[in-house]
Tab-separated table of C-alpha atoms in Angstrom:
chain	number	residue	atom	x	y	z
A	13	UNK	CA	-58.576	67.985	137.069
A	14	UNK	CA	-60.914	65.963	139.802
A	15	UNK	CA	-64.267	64.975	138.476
A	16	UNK	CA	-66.467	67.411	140.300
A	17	UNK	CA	-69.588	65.298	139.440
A	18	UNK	CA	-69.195	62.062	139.507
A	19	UNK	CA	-73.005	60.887	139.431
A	20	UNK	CA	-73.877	62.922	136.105
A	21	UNK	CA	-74.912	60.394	134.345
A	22	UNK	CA	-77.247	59.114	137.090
A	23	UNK	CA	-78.879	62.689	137.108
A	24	UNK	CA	-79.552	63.021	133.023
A	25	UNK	CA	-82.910	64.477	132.543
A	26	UNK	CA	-82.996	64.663	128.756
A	27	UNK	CA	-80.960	62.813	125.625
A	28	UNK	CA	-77.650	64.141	124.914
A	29	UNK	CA	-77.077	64.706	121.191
A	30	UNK	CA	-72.998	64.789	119.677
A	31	UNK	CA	-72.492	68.512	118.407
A	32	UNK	CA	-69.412	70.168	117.377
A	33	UNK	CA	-69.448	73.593	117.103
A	34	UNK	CA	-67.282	76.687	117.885
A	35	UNK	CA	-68.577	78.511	121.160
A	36	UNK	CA	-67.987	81.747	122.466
A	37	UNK	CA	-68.043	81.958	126.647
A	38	UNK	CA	-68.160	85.132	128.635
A	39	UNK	CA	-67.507	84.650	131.955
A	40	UNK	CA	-70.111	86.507	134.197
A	41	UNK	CA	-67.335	87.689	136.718
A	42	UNK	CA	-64.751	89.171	135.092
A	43	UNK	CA	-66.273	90.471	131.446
A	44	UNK	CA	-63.468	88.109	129.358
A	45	UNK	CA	-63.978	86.160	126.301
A	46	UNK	CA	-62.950	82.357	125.795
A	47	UNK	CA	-63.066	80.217	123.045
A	48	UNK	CA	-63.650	77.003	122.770
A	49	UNK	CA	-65.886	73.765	121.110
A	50	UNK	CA	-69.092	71.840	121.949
A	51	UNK	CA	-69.226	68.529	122.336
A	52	UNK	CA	-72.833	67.878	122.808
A	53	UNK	CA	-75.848	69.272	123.704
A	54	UNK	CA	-79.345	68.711	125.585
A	55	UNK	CA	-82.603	70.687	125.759
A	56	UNK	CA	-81.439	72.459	128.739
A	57	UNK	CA	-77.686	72.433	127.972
A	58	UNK	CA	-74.035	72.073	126.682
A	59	UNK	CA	-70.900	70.196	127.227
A	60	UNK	CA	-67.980	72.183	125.745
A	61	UNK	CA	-64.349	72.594	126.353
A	62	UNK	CA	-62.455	75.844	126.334
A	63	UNK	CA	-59.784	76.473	124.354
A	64	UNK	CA	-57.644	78.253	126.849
A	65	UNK	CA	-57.708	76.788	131.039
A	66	UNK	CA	-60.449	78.346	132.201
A	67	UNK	CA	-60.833	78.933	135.947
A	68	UNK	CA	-64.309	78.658	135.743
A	69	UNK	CA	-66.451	77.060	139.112
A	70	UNK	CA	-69.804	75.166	139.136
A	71	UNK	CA	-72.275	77.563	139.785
A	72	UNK	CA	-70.582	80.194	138.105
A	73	UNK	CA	-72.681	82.656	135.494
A	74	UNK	CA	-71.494	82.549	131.932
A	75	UNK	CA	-72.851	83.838	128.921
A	76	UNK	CA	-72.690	81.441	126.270
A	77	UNK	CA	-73.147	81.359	122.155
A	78	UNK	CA	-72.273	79.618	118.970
A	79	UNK	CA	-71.587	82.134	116.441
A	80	UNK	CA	-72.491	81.244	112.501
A	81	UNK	CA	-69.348	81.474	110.285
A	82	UNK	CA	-70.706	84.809	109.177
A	83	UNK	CA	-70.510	85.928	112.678
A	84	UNK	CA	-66.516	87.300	113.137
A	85	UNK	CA	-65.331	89.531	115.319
A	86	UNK	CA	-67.473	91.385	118.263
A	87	UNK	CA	-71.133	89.757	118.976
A	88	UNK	CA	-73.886	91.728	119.422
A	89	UNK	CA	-75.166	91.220	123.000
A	90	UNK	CA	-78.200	90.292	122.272
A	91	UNK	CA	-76.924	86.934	120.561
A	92	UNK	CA	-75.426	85.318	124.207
A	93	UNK	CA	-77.312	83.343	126.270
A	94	UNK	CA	-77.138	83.595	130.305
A	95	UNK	CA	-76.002	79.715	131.825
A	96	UNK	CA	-74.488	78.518	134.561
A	97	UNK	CA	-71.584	76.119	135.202
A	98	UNK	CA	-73.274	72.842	136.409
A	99	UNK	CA	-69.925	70.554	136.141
A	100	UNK	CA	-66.382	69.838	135.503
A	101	UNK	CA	-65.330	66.590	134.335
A	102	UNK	CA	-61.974	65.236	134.595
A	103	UNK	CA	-61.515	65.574	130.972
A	104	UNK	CA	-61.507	69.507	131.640
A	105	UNK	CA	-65.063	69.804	129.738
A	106	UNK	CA	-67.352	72.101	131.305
A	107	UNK	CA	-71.056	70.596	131.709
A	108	UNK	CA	-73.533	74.116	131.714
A	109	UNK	CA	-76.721	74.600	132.006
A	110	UNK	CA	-78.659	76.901	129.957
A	111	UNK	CA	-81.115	80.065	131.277
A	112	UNK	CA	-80.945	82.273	133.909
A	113	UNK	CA	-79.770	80.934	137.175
A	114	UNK	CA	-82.740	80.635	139.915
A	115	UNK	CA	-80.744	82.281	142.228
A	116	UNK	CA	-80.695	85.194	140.085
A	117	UNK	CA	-84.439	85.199	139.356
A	118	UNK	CA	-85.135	85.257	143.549
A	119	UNK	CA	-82.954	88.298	143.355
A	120	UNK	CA	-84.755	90.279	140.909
């Protein structure tokens, strides 16, 4: 897969800490569930990679969450957290960026 951002590291804003931990993605446009890991994370984001090939696009709305190891099974809502797609390295790891999109917050 093409790396879609080529200057990332050029545009960090914050520190990028290692974290693995198992994440659950819902993909804003079609209601489905994907699994995968994080690989690190930011103050305003993730990098993760799916566990399936996700067709997911930059820009695209996801809900996002890393379920406890209590947590099996269906999620409650309330525990995902609205991002967007930001990248897509050519590693296949999605770059996304956490909070509601401003696009969506003109909208409302």
């Amino acid at each position: 897969m093409p790396d879609q951002d080529s200057n990332q590291d050029d545009r960090r804003l914050h520190p990028r800490w290692p974290m693995t931990k198992a994440v659950k993605v819902r993909c804003g446009l079609t209601g489905h569930y994907l699994a995968g890991e994080s690989l690190d994370a930011s103050w305003t984001g993730l990098r993760l990679r799916l566990a399936n090939d996700a067709s997911l696009k930059i820009g695209q709305p996801i809900d996002v969450t890393l379920p406890s190891e209590s947590q099996q099974g269906l999620l409650r809502a309330d525990a995902m957290v609205p991002a967007t797609v930001a990248r897509i390295d050519n590693t296949g790891a999605f770059g996304i960026r956490l909070g509601v999109p401003e696009s969506a917050l003109i909208a409302a």
